[in-house]
């Protein structure tokens, strides 16, 4: 809600709509989509999944223009999450030098811990 806008996908109407958080200025951003489902917004872009096309799309969140397919043949997508550096608040022990970890630095309530990809083993 940082920008005072709320976006949603309407799979029944095959559209993506938005409204101001005060309830005003409801508008259709994109229509005639196949079957939009999950969505997220970052800066001036909107990202959504489509169940019928098994794909992830992006477009301008205000005009619906510059629509593009980012990934296709992604069957079974149920949700979409965007980690955006502009949305992050606070600090993380993983921010500096990856927390001293060789691969993955995972934040925990008490600080952080290091982890490895499944084909490797953590030493020490």
JSON list of C-alpha atoms in Angstrom, two decimals:
[
{"chain": "A", "resi": 1, "resn": "UNK", "atom": "CA", "xyz": [0.00, 0.00, 0.00]},
{"chain": "A", "resi": 2, "resn": "UNK", "atom": "CA", "xyz": [3.00, 2.31, -0.11]},
{"chain": "A", "resi": 3, "resn": "UNK", "atom": "CA", "xyz": [1.68, 3.96, -3.28]},
{"chain": "A", "resi": 4, "resn": "UNK", "atom": "CA", "xyz": [-1.93, 3.97, -2.04]},
{"chain": "A", "resi": 5, "resn": "UNK", "atom": "CA", "xyz": [-3.05, 1.44, -4.66]},
{"chain": "A", "resi": 6, "resn": "UNK", "atom": "CA", "xyz": [-4.52, -2.05, -4.43]},
{"chain": "A", "resi": 7, "resn": "UNK", "atom": "CA", "xyz": [-4.28, -4.48, -7.37]},
{"chain": "A", "resi": 8, "resn": "UNK", "atom": "CA", "xyz": [-6.07, -7.80, -7.90]},
{"chain": "A", "resi": 9, "resn": "UNK", "atom": "CA", "xyz": [-6.54, -10.48, -10.52]},
{"chain": "A", "resi": 10, "resn": "UNK", "atom": "CA", "xyz": [-10.10, -11.43, -11.46]},
{"chain": "A", "resi": 11, "resn": "UNK", "atom": "CA", "xyz": [-9.88, -14.90, -13.02]},
{"chain": "A", "resi": 12, "resn": "UNK", "atom": "CA", "xyz": [-13.63, -14.88, -13.72]},
{"chain": "A", "resi": 13, "resn": "UNK", "atom": "CA", "xyz": [-13.41, -11.67, -15.75]},
{"chain": "A", "resi": 14, "resn": "UNK", "atom": "CA", "xyz": [-9.91, -12.49, -17.09]},
{"chain": "A", "resi": 15, "resn": "UNK", "atom": "CA", "xyz": [-8.63, -9.10, -16.00]},
{"chain": "A", "resi": 16, "resn": "UNK", "atom": "CA", "xyz": [-6.38, -7.24, -13.57]},
{"chain": "A", "resi": 17, "resn": "UNK", "atom": "CA", "xyz": [-7.86, -4.23, -11.84]},
{"chain": "A", "resi": 18, "resn": "UNK", "atom": "CA", "xyz": [-6.80, -1.60, -9.32]},
{"chain": "A", "resi": 19, "resn": "UNK", "atom": "CA", "xyz": [-8.32, 0.89, -6.93]},
{"chain": "A", "resi": 20, "resn": "UNK", "atom": "CA", "xyz": [-6.95, 3.57, -4.64]},
{"chain": "A", "resi": 21, "resn": "UNK", "atom": "CA", "xyz": [-6.91, 2.55, -0.99]},
{"chain": "A", "resi": 22, "resn": "UNK", "atom": "CA", "xyz": [-9.60, 5.15, -0.30]},
{"chain": "A", "resi": 23, "resn": "UNK", "atom": "CA", "xyz": [-11.90, 3.26, -2.71]},
{"chain": "A", "resi": 24, "resn": "UNK", "atom": "CA", "xyz": [-11.67, 5.76, -5.54]},
{"chain": "A", "resi": 25, "resn": "UNK", "atom": "CA", "xyz": [-10.39, 5.52, -9.11]},
{"chain": "A", "resi": 26, "resn": "UNK", "atom": "CA", "xyz": [-11.23, 1.86, -9.77]},
{"chain": "A", "resi": 27, "resn": "UNK", "atom": "CA", "xyz": [-9.92, 0.87, -13.18]},
{"chain": "A", "resi": 28, "resn": "UNK", "atom": "CA", "xyz": [-9.14, -2.10, -15.36]},
{"chain": "A", "resi": 29, "resn": "UNK", "atom": "CA", "xyz": [-5.39, -2.31, -15.97]},
{"chain": "A", "resi": 30, "resn": "UNK", "atom": "CA", "xyz": [-5.44, -5.36, -18.27]},
{"chain": "A", "resi": 31, "resn": "UNK", "atom": "CA", "xyz": [-8.32, -7.30, -19.80]},
{"chain": "A", "resi": 32, "resn": "UNK", "atom": "CA", "xyz": [-8.88, -10.25, -22.13]},
{"chain": "A", "resi": 33, "resn": "UNK", "atom": "CA", "xyz": [-6.22, -12.27, -20.31]},
{"chain": "A", "resi": 34, "resn": "UNK", "atom": "CA", "xyz": [-6.39, -16.07, -20.35]},
{"chain": "A", "resi": 35, "resn": "UNK", "atom": "CA", "xyz": [-6.69, -16.86, -16.61]},
{"chain": "A", "resi": 36, "resn": "UNK", "atom": "CA", "xyz": [-4.70, -14.50, -14.32]},
{"chain": "A", "resi": 37, "resn": "UNK", "atom": "CA", "xyz": [-4.09, -15.80, -10.82]},
{"chain": "A", "resi": 38, "resn": "UNK", "atom": "CA", "xyz": [-1.26, -14.65, -8.54]},
{"chain": "A", "resi": 39, "resn": "UNK", "atom": "CA", "xyz": [0.18, -11.17, -8.84]},
{"chain": "A", "resi": 40, "resn": "UNK", "atom": "CA", "xyz": [2.59, -8.71, -7.29]},
{"chain": "A", "resi": 41, "resn": "UNK", "atom": "CA", "xyz": [3.66, -5.14, -7.96]},
{"chain": "A", "resi": 42, "resn": "UNK", "atom": "CA", "xyz": [7.09, -3.53, -7.98]},
{"chain": "A", "resi": 43, "resn": "UNK", "atom": "CA", "xyz": [7.68, 0.10, -8.76]},
{"chain": "A", "resi": 44, "resn": "UNK", "atom": "CA", "xyz": [5.86, 0.73, -12.09]},
{"chain": "A", "resi": 45, "resn": "UNK", "atom": "CA", "xyz": [5.48, -2.94, -13.09]},
{"chain": "A", "resi": 46, "resn": "UNK", "atom": "CA", "xyz": [2.84, -5.54, -12.33]},
{"chain": "A", "resi": 47, "resn": "UNK", "atom": "CA", "xyz": [3.71, -9.25, -12.49]},
{"chain": "A", "resi": 48, "resn": "UNK", "atom": "CA", "xyz": [1.18, -12.08, -12.71]},
{"chain": "A", "resi": 49, "resn": "UNK", "atom": "CA", "xyz": [0.83, -15.77, -13.37]},
{"chain": "A", "resi": 50, "resn": "UNK", "atom": "CA", "xyz": [-1.61, -17.26, -15.85]},
{"chain": "A", "resi": 51, "resn": "UNK", "atom": "CA", "xyz": [-2.98, -20.76, -15.24]},
{"chain": "A", "resi": 52, "resn": "UNK", "atom": "CA", "xyz": [-4.11, -21.38, -18.82]},
{"chain": "A", "resi": 53, "resn": "UNK", "atom": "CA", "xyz": [-0.83, -20.39, -20.44]},
{"chain": "A", "resi": 54, "resn": "UNK", "atom": "CA", "xyz": [1.35, -21.69, -17.54]},
{"chain": "A", "resi": 55, "resn": "UNK", "atom": "CA", "xyz": [3.39, -18.50, -17.71]},
{"chain": "A", "resi": 56, "resn": "UNK", "atom": "CA", "xyz": [4.56, -15.42, -15.80]},
{"chain": "A", "resi": 57, "resn": "UNK", "atom": "CA", "xyz": [3.89, -11.99, -17.31]},
{"chain": "A", "resi": 58, "resn": "UNK", "atom": "CA", "xyz": [4.78, -8.36, -16.66]},
{"chain": "A", "resi": 59, "resn": "UNK", "atom": "CA", "xyz": [3.31, -5.02, -17.76]},
{"chain": "A", "resi": 60, "resn": "UNK", "atom": "CA", "xyz": [3.19, -1.35, -16.82]},
{"chain": "A", "resi": 61, "resn": "UNK", "atom": "CA", "xyz": [0.97, -1.14, -13.72]},
{"chain": "A", "resi": 62, "resn": "UNK", "atom": "CA", "xyz": [-0.68, 2.13, -14.77]},
{"chain": "A", "resi": 63, "resn": "UNK", "atom": "CA", "xyz": [-1.37, 1.54, -18.46]},
{"chain": "A", "resi": 64, "resn": "UNK", "atom": "CA", "xyz": [-1.03, -2.22, -19.00]},
{"chain": "A", "resi": 65, "resn": "UNK", "atom": "CA", "xyz": [1.38, -1.44, -21.83]},
{"chain": "A", "resi": 66, "resn": "UNK", "atom": "CA", "xyz": [4.72, -3.12, -22.50]},
{"chain": "A", "resi": 67, "resn": "UNK", "atom": "CA", "xyz": [3.24, -6.51, -21.62]},
{"chain": "A", "resi": 68, "resn": "UNK", "atom": "CA", "xyz": [5.76, -9.32, -21.87]},
{"chain": "A", "resi": 69, "resn": "UNK", "atom": "CA", "xyz": [6.02, -13.02, -21.05]},
{"chain": "A", "resi": 70, "resn": "UNK", "atom": "CA", "xyz": [8.88, -13.56, -18.61]},
{"chain": "A", "resi": 71, "resn": "UNK", "atom": "CA", "xyz": [8.64, -17.35, -18.31]},
{"chain": "A", "resi": 72, "resn": "UNK", "atom": "CA", "xyz": [6.52, -19.93, -20.10]},
{"chain": "A", "resi": 73, "resn": "UNK", "atom": "CA", "xyz": [5.76, -23.64, -19.59]},
{"chain": "A", "resi": 74, "resn": "UNK", "atom": "CA", "xyz": [5.73, -23.20, -15.79]},
{"chain": "A", "resi": 75, "resn": "UNK", "atom": "CA", "xyz": [2.88, -25.63, -15.02]},
{"chain": "A", "resi": 76, "resn": "UNK", "atom": "CA", "xyz": [1.40, -25.66, -11.52]},
{"chain": "A", "resi": 77, "resn": "UNK", "atom": "CA", "xyz": [2.30, -22.12, -10.47]},
{"chain": "A", "resi": 78, "resn": "UNK", "atom": "CA", "xyz": [0.15, -21.32, -7.44]},
{"chain": "A", "resi": 79, "resn": "UNK", "atom": "CA", "xyz": [1.73, -18.10, -6.18]},
{"chain": "A", "resi": 80, "resn": "UNK", "atom": "CA", "xyz": [4.18, -15.39, -7.07]},
{"chain": "A", "resi": 81, "resn": "UNK", "atom": "CA", "xyz": [6.46, -13.53, -4.68]},
{"chain": "A", "resi": 82, "resn": "UNK", "atom": "CA", "xyz": [8.81, -10.73, -5.55]},
{"chain": "A", "resi": 83, "resn": "UNK", "atom": "CA", "xyz": [11.73, -9.80, -3.34]},
{"chain": "A", "resi": 84, "resn": "UNK", "atom": "CA", "xyz": [12.39, -6.17, -4.17]},
{"chain": "A", "resi": 85, "resn": "UNK", "atom": "CA", "xyz": [15.28, -4.26, -2.63]},
{"chain": "A", "resi": 86, "resn": "UNK", "atom": "CA", "xyz": [13.11, -1.13, -2.59]},
{"chain": "A", "resi": 87, "resn": "UNK", "atom": "CA", "xyz": [10.55, -2.84, -0.31]},
{"chain": "A", "resi": 88, "resn": "UNK", "atom": "CA", "xyz": [13.07, -4.08, 2.24]},
{"chain": "A", "resi": 89, "resn": "UNK", "atom": "CA", "xyz": [13.33, -2.35, 5.59]},
{"chain": "A", "resi": 90, "resn": "UNK", "atom": "CA", "xyz": [15.80, -2.68, 8.43]},
{"chain": "A", "resi": 91, "resn": "UNK", "atom": "CA", "xyz": [19.14, -4.42, 8.40]},
{"chain": "A", "resi": 92, "resn": "UNK", "atom": "CA", "xyz": [20.30, -7.99, 7.97]},
{"chain": "A", "resi": 93, "resn": "UNK", "atom": "CA", "xyz": [23.43, -9.80, 9.14]},
{"chain": "A", "resi": 94, "resn": "UNK", "atom": "CA", "xyz": [23.47, -11.33, 5.64]},
{"chain": "A", "resi": 95, "resn": "UNK", "atom": "CA", "xyz": [23.81, -7.93, 3.95]},
{"chain": "A", "resi": 96, "resn": "UNK", "atom": "CA", "xyz": [27.57, -7.59, 4.52]},
{"chain": "A", "resi": 97, "resn": "UNK", "atom": "CA", "xyz": [29.78, -10.22, 2.89]},
{"chain": "A", "resi": 98, "resn": "UNK", "atom": "CA", "xyz": [26.83, -12.65, 2.69]},
{"chain": "A", "resi": 99, "resn": "UNK", "atom": "CA", "xyz": [27.08, -13.04, 6.49]},
{"chain": "A", "resi": 100, "resn": "UNK", "atom": "CA", "xyz": [30.41, -14.82, 6.05]},
{"chain": "A", "resi": 101, "resn": "UNK", "atom": "CA", "xyz": [28.60, -17.71, 4.31]},
{"chain": "A", "resi": 102, "resn": "UNK", "atom": "CA", "xyz": [29.96, -19.42, 1.20]},
{"chain": "A", "resi": 103, "resn": "UNK", "atom": "CA", "xyz": [26.55, -20.05, -0.39]},
{"chain": "A", "resi": 104, "resn": "UNK", "atom": "CA", "xyz": [23.33, -19.12, 1.41]},
{"chain": "A", "resi": 105, "resn": "UNK", "atom": "CA", "xyz": [22.89, -16.79, 4.36]},
{"chain": "A", "resi": 106, "resn": "UNK", "atom": "CA", "xyz": [19.53, -17.35, 6.09]},
{"chain": "A", "resi": 107, "resn": "UNK", "atom": "CA", "xyz": [18.11, -14.82, 8.54]},
{"chain": "A", "resi": 108, "resn": "UNK", "atom": "CA", "xyz": [16.87, -16.28, 11.82]},
{"chain": "A", "resi": 109, "resn": "UNK", "atom": "CA", "xyz": [15.16, -14.65, 14.83]},
{"chain": "A", "resi": 110, "resn": "UNK", "atom": "CA", "xyz": [18.49, -14.74, 16.69]},
{"chain": "A", "resi": 111, "resn": "UNK", "atom": "CA", "xyz": [20.73, -13.64, 13.81]},
{"chain": "A", "resi": 112, "resn": "UNK", "atom": "CA", "xyz": [21.64, -15.84, 10.85]},
{"chain": "A", "resi": 113, "resn": "UNK", "atom": "CA", "xyz": [22.89, -19.25, 9.80]},
{"chain": "A", "resi": 114, "resn": "UNK", "atom": "CA", "xyz": [24.74, -20.52, 6.75]},
{"chain": "A", "resi": 115, "resn": "UNK", "atom": "CA", "xyz": [23.37, -23.17, 4.41]},
{"chain": "A", "resi": 116, "resn": "UNK", "atom": "CA", "xyz": [24.49, -24.97, 1.27]},
{"chain": "A", "resi": 117, "resn": "UNK", "atom": "CA", "xyz": [22.78, -26.20, -1.89]},
{"chain": "A", "resi": 118, "resn": "UNK", "atom": "CA", "xyz": [21.38, -29.74, -1.55]},
{"chain": "A", "resi": 119, "resn": "UNK", "atom": "CA", "xyz": [24.32, -31.27, -3.43]},
{"chain": "A", "resi": 120, "resn": "UNK", "atom": "CA", "xyz": [26.88, -29.85, -0.96]},
{"chain": "A", "resi": 121, "resn": "UNK", "atom": "CA", "xyz": [27.48, -30.31, 2.78]},
{"chain": "A", "resi": 122, "resn": "UNK", "atom": "CA", "xyz": [28.28, -27.61, 5.33]},
{"chain": "A", "resi": 123, "resn": "UNK", "atom": "CA", "xyz": [31.68, -28.10, 6.98]},
{"chain": "A", "resi": 124, "resn": "UNK", "atom": "CA", "xyz": [32.59, -27.14, 10.52]}
]
